[in-house]
Coordinates of C-alpha atoms in Angstrom, one line a residue:
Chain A
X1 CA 49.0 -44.7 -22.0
X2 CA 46.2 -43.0 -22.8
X3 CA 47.0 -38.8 -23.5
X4 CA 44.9 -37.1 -20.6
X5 CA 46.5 -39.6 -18.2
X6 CA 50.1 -39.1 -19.6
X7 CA 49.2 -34.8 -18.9
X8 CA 48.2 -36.1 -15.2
X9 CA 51.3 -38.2 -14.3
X10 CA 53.4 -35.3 -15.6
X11 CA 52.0 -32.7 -13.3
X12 CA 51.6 -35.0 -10.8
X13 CA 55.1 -35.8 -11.0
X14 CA 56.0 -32.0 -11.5
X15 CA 54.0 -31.2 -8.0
X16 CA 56.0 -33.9 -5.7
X17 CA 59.1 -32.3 -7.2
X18 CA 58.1 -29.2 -6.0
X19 CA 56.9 -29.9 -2.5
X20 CA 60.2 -31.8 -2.5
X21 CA 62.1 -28.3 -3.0
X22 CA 59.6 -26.8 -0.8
X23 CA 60.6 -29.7 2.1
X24 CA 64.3 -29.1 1.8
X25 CA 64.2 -25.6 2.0
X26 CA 62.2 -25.8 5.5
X27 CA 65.2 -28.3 6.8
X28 CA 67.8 -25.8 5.7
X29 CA 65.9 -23.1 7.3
X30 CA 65.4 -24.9 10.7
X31 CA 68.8 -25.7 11.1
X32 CA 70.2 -23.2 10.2
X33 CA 67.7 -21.2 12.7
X34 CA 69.1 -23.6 15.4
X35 CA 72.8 -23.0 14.4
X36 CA 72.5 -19.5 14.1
X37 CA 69.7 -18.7 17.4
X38 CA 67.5 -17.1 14.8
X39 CA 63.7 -17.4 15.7
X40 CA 63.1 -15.4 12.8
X41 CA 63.5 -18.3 10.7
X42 CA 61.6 -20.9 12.6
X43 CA 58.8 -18.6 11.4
X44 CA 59.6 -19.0 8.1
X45 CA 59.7 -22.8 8.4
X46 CA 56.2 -22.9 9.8
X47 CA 55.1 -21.2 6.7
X48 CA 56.6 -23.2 4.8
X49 CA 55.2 -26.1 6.3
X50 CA 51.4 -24.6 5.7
X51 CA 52.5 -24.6 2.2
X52 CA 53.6 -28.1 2.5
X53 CA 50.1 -29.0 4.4
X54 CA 48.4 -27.2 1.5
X55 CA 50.1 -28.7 -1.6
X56 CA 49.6 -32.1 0.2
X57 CA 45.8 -32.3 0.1
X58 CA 45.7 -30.6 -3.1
X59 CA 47.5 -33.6 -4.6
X60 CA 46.0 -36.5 -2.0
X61 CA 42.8 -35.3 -3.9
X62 CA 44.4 -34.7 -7.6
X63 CA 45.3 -38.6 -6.8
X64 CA 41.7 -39.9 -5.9
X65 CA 40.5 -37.9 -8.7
X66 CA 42.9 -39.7 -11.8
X67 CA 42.2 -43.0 -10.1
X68 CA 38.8 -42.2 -10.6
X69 CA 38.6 -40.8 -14.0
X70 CA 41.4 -42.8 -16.1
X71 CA 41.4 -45.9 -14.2
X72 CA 45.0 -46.4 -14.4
X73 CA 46.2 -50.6 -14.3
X74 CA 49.8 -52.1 -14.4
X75 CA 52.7 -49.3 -14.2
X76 CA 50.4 -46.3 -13.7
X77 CA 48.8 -47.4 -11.2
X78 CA 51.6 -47.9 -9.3
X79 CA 53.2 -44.7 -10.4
X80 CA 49.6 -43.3 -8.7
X81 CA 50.1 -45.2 -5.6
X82 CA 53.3 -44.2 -5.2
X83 CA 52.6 -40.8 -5.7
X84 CA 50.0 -41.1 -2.5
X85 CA 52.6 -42.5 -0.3
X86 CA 55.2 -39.7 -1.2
X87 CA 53.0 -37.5 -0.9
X88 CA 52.5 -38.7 2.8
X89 CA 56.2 -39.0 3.2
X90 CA 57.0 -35.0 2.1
X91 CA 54.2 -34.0 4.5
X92 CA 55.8 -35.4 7.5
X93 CA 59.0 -34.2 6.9
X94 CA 57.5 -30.8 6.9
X95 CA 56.3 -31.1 10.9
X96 CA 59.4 -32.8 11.2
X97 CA 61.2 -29.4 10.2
X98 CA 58.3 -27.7 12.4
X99 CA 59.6 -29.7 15.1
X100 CA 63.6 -29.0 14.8
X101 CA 62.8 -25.2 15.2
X102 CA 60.1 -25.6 17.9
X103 CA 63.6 -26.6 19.9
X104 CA 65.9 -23.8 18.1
X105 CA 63.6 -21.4 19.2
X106 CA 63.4 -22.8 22.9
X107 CA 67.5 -23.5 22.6
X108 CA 67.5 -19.9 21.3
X109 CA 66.0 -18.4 24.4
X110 CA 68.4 -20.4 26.8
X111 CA 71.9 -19.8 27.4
X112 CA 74.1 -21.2 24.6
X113 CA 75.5 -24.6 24.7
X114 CA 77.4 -26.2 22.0
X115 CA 75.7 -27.6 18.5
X116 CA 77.5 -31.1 17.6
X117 CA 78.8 -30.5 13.6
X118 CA 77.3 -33.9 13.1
X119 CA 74.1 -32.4 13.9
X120 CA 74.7 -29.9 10.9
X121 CA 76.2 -33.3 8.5
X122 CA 73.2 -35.2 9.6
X123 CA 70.8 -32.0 8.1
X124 CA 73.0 -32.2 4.9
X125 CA 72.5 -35.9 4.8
X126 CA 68.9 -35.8 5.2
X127 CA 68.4 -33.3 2.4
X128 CA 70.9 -34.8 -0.2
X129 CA 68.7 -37.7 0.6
X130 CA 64.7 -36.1 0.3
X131 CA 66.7 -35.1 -3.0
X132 CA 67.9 -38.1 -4.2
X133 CA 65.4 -40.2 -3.9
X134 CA 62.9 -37.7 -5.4
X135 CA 65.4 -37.7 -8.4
X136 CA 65.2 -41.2 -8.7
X137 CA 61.2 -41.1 -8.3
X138 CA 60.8 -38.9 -11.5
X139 CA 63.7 -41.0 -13.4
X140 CA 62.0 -44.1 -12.5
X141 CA 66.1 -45.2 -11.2
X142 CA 66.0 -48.2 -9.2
X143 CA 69.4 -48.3 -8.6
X144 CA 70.0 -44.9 -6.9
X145 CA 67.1 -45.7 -5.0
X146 CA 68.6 -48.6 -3.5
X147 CA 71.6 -46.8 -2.8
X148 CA 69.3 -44.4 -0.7
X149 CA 68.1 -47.0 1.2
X150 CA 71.8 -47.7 2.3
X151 CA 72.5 -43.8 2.8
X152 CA 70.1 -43.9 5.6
X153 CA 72.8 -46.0 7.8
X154 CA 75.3 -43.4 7.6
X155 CA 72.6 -41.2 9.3
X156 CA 71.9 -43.5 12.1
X157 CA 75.7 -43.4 12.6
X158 CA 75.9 -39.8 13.1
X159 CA 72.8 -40.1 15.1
X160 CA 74.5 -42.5 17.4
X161 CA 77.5 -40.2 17.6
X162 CA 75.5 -36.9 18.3
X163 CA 74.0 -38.7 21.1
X164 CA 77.3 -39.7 22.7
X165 CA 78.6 -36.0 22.3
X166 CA 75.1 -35.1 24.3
X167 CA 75.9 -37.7 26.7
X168 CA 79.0 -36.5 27.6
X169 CA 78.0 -32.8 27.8
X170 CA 75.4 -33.8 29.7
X171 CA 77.5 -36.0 32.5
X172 CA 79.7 -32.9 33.2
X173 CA 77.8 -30.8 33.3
X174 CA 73.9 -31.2 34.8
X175 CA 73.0 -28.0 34.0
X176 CA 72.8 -29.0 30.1
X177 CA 70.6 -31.9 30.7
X178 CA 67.3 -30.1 29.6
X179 CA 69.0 -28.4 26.6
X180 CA 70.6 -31.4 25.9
X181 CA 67.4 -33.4 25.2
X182 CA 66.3 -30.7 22.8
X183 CA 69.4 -31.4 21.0
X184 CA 68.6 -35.4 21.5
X185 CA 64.8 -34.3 20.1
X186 CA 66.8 -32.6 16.9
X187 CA 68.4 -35.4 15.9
X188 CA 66.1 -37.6 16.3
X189 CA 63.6 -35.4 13.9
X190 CA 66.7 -35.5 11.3
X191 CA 67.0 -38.7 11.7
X192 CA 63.2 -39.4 10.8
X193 CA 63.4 -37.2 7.8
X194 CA 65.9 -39.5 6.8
X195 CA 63.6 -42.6 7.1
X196 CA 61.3 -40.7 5.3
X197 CA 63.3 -40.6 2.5
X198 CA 64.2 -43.8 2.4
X199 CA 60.6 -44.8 2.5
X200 CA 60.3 -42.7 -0.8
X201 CA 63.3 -44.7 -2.2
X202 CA 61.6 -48.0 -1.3
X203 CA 58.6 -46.7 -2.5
X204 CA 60.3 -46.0 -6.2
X205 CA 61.8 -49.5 -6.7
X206 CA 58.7 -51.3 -5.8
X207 CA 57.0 -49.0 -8.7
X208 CA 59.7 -49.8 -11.0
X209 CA 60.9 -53.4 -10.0
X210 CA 57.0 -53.8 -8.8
X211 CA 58.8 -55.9 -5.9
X212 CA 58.1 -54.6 -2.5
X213 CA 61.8 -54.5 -0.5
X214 CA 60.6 -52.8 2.8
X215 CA 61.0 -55.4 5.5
X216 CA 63.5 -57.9 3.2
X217 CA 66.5 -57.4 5.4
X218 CA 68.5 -58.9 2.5
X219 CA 68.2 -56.5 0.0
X220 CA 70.1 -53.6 2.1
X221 CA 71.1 -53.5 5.8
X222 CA 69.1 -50.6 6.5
X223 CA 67.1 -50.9 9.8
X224 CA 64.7 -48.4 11.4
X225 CA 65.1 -45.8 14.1
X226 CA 67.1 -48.2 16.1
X227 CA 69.3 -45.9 17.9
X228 CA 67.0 -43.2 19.2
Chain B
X1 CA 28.8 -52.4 -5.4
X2 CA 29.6 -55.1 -7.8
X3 CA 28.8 -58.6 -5.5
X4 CA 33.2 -59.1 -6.1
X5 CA 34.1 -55.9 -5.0
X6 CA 31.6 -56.0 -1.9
X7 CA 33.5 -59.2 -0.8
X8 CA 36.6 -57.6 -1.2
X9 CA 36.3 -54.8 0.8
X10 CA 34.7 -57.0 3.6
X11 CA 38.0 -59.1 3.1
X12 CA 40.2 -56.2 3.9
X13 CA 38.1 -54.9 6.6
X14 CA 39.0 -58.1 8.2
X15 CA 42.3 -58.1 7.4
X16 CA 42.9 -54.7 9.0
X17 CA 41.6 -55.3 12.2
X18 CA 43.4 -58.3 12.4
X19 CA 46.5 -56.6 11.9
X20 CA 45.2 -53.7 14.8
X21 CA 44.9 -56.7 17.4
X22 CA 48.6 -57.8 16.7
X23 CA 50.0 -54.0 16.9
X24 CA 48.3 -53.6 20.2
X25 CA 49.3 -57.1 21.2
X26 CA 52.6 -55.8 20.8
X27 CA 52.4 -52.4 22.4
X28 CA 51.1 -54.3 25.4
X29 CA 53.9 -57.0 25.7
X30 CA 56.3 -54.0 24.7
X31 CA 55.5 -52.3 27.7
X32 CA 55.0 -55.0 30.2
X33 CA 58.7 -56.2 28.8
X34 CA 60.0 -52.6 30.1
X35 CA 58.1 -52.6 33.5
X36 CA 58.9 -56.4 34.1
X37 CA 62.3 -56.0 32.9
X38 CA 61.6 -59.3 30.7
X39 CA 63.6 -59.7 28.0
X40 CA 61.9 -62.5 26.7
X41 CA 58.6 -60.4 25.7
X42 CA 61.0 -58.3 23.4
X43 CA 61.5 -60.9 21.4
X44 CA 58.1 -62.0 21.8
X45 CA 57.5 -58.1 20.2
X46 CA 60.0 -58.8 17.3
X47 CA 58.1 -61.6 16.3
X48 CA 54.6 -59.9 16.3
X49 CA 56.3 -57.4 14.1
X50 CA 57.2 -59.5 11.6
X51 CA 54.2 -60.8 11.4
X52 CA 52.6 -57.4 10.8
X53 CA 55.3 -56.6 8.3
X54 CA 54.4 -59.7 6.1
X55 CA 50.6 -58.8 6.6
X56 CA 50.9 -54.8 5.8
X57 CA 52.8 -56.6 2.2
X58 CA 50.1 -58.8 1.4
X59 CA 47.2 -55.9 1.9
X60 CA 49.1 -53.7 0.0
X61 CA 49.0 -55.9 -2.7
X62 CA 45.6 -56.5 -2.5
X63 CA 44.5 -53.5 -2.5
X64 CA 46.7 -52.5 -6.1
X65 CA 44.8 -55.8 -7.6
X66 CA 41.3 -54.3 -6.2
X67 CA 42.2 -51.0 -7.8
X68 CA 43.3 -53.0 -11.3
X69 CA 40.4 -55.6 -11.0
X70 CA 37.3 -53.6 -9.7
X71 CA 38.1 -49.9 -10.7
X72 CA 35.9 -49.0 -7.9
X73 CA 34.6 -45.3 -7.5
X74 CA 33.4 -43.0 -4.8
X75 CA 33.4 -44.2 -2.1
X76 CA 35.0 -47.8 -2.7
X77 CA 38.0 -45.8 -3.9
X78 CA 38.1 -43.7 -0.9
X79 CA 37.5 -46.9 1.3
X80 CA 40.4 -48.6 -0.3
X81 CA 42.7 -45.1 -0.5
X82 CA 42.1 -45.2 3.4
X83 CA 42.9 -49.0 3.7
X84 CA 46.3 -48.4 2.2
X85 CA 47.1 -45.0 4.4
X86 CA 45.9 -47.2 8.0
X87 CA 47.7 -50.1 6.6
X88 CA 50.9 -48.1 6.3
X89 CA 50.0 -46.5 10.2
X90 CA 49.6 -49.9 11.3
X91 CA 53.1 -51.1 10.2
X92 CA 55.0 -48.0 11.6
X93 CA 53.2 -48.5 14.8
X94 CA 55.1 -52.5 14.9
X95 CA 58.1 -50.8 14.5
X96 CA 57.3 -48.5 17.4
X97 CA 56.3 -51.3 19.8
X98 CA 60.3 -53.2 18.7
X99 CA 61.6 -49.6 19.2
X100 CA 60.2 -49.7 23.0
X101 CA 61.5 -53.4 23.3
X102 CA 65.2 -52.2 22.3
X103 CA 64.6 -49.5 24.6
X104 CA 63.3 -52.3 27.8
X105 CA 66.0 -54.5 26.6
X106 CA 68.8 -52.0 27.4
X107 CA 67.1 -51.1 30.9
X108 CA 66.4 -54.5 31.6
X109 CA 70.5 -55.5 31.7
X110 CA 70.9 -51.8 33.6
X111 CA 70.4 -51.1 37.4
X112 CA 67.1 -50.6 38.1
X113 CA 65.3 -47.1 37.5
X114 CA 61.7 -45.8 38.1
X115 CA 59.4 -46.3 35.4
X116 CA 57.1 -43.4 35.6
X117 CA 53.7 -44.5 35.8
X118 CA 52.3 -42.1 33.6
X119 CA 54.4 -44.1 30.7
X120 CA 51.8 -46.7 31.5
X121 CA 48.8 -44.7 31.0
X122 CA 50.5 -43.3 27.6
X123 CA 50.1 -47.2 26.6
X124 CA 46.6 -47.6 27.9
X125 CA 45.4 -44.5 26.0
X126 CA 47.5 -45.7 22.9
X127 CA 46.1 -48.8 22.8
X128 CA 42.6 -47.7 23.0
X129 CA 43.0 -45.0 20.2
X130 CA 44.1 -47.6 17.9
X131 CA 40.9 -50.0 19.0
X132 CA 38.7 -47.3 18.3
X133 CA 40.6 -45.7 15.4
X134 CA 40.0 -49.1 13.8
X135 CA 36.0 -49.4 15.1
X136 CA 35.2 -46.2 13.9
X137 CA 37.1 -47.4 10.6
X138 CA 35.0 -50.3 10.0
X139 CA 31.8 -48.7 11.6
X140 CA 32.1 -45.9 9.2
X141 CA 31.8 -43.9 12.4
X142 CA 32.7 -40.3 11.6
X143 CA 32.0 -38.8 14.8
X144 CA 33.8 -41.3 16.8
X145 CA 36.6 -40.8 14.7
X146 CA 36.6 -37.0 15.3
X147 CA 36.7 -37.8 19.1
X148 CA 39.8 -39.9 18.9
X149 CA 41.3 -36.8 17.5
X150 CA 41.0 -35.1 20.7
X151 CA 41.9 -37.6 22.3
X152 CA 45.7 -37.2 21.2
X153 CA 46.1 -34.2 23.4
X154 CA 45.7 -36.5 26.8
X155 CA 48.8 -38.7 25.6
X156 CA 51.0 -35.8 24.9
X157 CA 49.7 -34.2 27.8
X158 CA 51.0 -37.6 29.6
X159 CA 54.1 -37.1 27.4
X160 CA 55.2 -33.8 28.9
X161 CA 54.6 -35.1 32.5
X162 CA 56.7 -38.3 31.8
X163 CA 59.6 -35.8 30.2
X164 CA 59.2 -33.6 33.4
X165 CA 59.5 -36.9 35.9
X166 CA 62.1 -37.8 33.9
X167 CA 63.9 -34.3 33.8
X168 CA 63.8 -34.8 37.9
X169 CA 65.3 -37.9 38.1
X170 CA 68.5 -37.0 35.9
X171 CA 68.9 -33.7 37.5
X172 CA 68.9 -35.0 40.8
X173 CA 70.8 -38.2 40.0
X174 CA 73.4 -37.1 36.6
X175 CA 74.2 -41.2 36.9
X176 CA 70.9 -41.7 35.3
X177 CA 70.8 -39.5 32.5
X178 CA 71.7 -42.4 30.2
X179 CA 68.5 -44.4 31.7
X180 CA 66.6 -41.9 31.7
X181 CA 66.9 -40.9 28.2
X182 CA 66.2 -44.4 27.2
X183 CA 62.3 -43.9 28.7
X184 CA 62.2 -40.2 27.0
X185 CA 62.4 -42.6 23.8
X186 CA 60.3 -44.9 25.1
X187 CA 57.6 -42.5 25.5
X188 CA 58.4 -40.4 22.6
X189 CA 57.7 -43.8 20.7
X190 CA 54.1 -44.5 22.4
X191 CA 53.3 -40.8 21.6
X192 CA 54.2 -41.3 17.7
X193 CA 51.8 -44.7 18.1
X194 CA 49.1 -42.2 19.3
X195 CA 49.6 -40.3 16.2
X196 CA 49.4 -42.9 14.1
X197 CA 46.2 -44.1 15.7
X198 CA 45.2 -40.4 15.0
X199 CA 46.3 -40.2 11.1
X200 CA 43.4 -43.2 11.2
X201 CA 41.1 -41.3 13.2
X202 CA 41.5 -38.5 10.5
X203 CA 41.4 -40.9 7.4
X204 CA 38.0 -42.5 8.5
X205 CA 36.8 -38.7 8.8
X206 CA 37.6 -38.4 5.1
X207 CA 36.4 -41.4 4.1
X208 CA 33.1 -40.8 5.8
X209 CA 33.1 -37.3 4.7
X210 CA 34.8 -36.7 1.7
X211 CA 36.8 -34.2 3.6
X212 CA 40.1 -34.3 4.8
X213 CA 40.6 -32.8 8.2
X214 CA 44.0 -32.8 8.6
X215 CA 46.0 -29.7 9.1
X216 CA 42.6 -28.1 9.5
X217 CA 43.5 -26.5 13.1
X218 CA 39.8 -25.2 13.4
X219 CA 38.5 -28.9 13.7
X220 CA 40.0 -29.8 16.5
X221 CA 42.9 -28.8 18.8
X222 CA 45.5 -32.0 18.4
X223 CA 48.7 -30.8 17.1
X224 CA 51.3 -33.2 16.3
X225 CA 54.5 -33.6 18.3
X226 CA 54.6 -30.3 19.4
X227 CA 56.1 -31.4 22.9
X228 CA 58.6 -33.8 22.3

């Protein structure tokens, strides 16, 4: 690999790790925001999303820019195009984390209803996830990447169960329906941070195995958004 | 342009509105399966699906061997950068027509509800932003593009009235809550199609331009999924 190329994929590599920290801390902060009625903090998450928008055309552009100068083939190349769709990935977590405390701050304003725990073990999820699989991105680890991809069940099960709790709050009690669906609209923004993730992780093995696994039902029983 | 790379790039043009006519095929018999309570047009949407599924694969790999072969510059590079970002909207928007098909598939065996019409027009204006997302695409049609933008804020407009209609209905009648959070989803799904068909709108602006637009608030007023 030619030198200047091998300094590019390193800081390119170094600047998805970062908006990856920069992604987890907004989730933290939202839900936490939610949990504890704090609106201060879903300000903090929208600045941290600005960040997020920031870094994310910085390196859309750092990525246009190698492709054009170094010409990368075989493995960099993919490593570049991977790099484009993670990028992508990260930046919709961000306004998914946006989202979840556009609800805390309206649940915060309301009277108080109860926050399902699974809502909280579907946050820690999500995160130990954006982690992972950006851990397995930068060790070029196929294997934990396609344990990610199976990770991403457990979510849609606690998904499915958040929404029964809702249910149920809801049928006894019709005065929680509209604060109910903000909670519905929370878990459904973890749950897509999730399948963000999980794109990233099917994003890594198809650099490393240069195999593309998305829609190959085979290779892991994951399946899309098909509780919510 | 090399006479090679000019055929390529026609090629994929081609390719991607084909694709565009089988995701809106899909929205279409998505919907109609809800209203008609048919669940044979679900499966009729699972099938288009997989066909866009095998189709996004096979561009994606085309483009990566246009990048390897062709090392093309400028605006080629930008041209195929966008192909591989629509590409990657196109897909997500096939899973969001199956999403609406589980959805009508549920309703379909349940007692009968209203379907609020404005769910409708959410599908009609869906379906037109990704026709012209992918005109102004191929067209090279900046300003078009920049229109399509704007015209994001009528579907989550159409969004907030459906949630409202919706709100109605389960606060009047608490034995519909479960149905009637079944067609929040549903619409929360043809918004997401609407931003997808915007994330186009917004690549063709900075393939045309050189200038990415997104998260630029000042260019125009869409803000994503700020109501759902």
């Amino acid at each position: 690999m030619a030198k200047h190329l091998e300094v590019e994929i390193k800081r390119l590599n170094k600047r998805i790790l970062d908006i990856g920290d920069i992604v987890v801390e907004a989730i933290h902060k939202a839900l936490t925001g939610l949990q504890d009625r704090d609106p201060n903090l879903a300000r903090e998450v929208l600045d941290l999303d600005r960040r997020i928008d920031r870094a994310e055309v910085e390196v859309e552009e750092e990525c246009l820019k190698v492709l054009a100068l170094h010409q990368p083939v075989a493995e960099d190349l993919r490593f570049i195009a991977a790099v484009m769709k993670i990028n992508n990935d990260l930046e919709r977590m961000g306004d998914e984390a946006v989202n979840i405390s556009e609800h805390a701050i309206f649940l915060g304003k309301s009277d108080p209803i109860p926050v399902p725990t699974r809502l909280h073990d579907m946050a820690v999820a999500s995160m130990r996830m954006v982690k992972e699989s950006l851990e397995s991105f930068v060790n070029g680890d196929n294997q934990s990447a396609r344990r990610i991809c199976i990770e991403d069940d457990i979510v849609d099960e606690y998904n499915r169960e958040v929404i029964d709790e809702v249910w149920k709050m809801m049928k006894s009690n019709p005065a929680t329906i509209e604060r109910g669906s903000h909670l519905f609209s929370v878990s459904r923004h973890l749950e897509r941070i999730a399948d963000h993730a999980t794109n990233i992780a099917e994003d890594v093995v198809y650099m490393v195995e240069g195999k593309i696994i998305r829609h190959r039902a085979e290779s892991y029983s994951h399946q899309k958004d098909s509780t919510s």
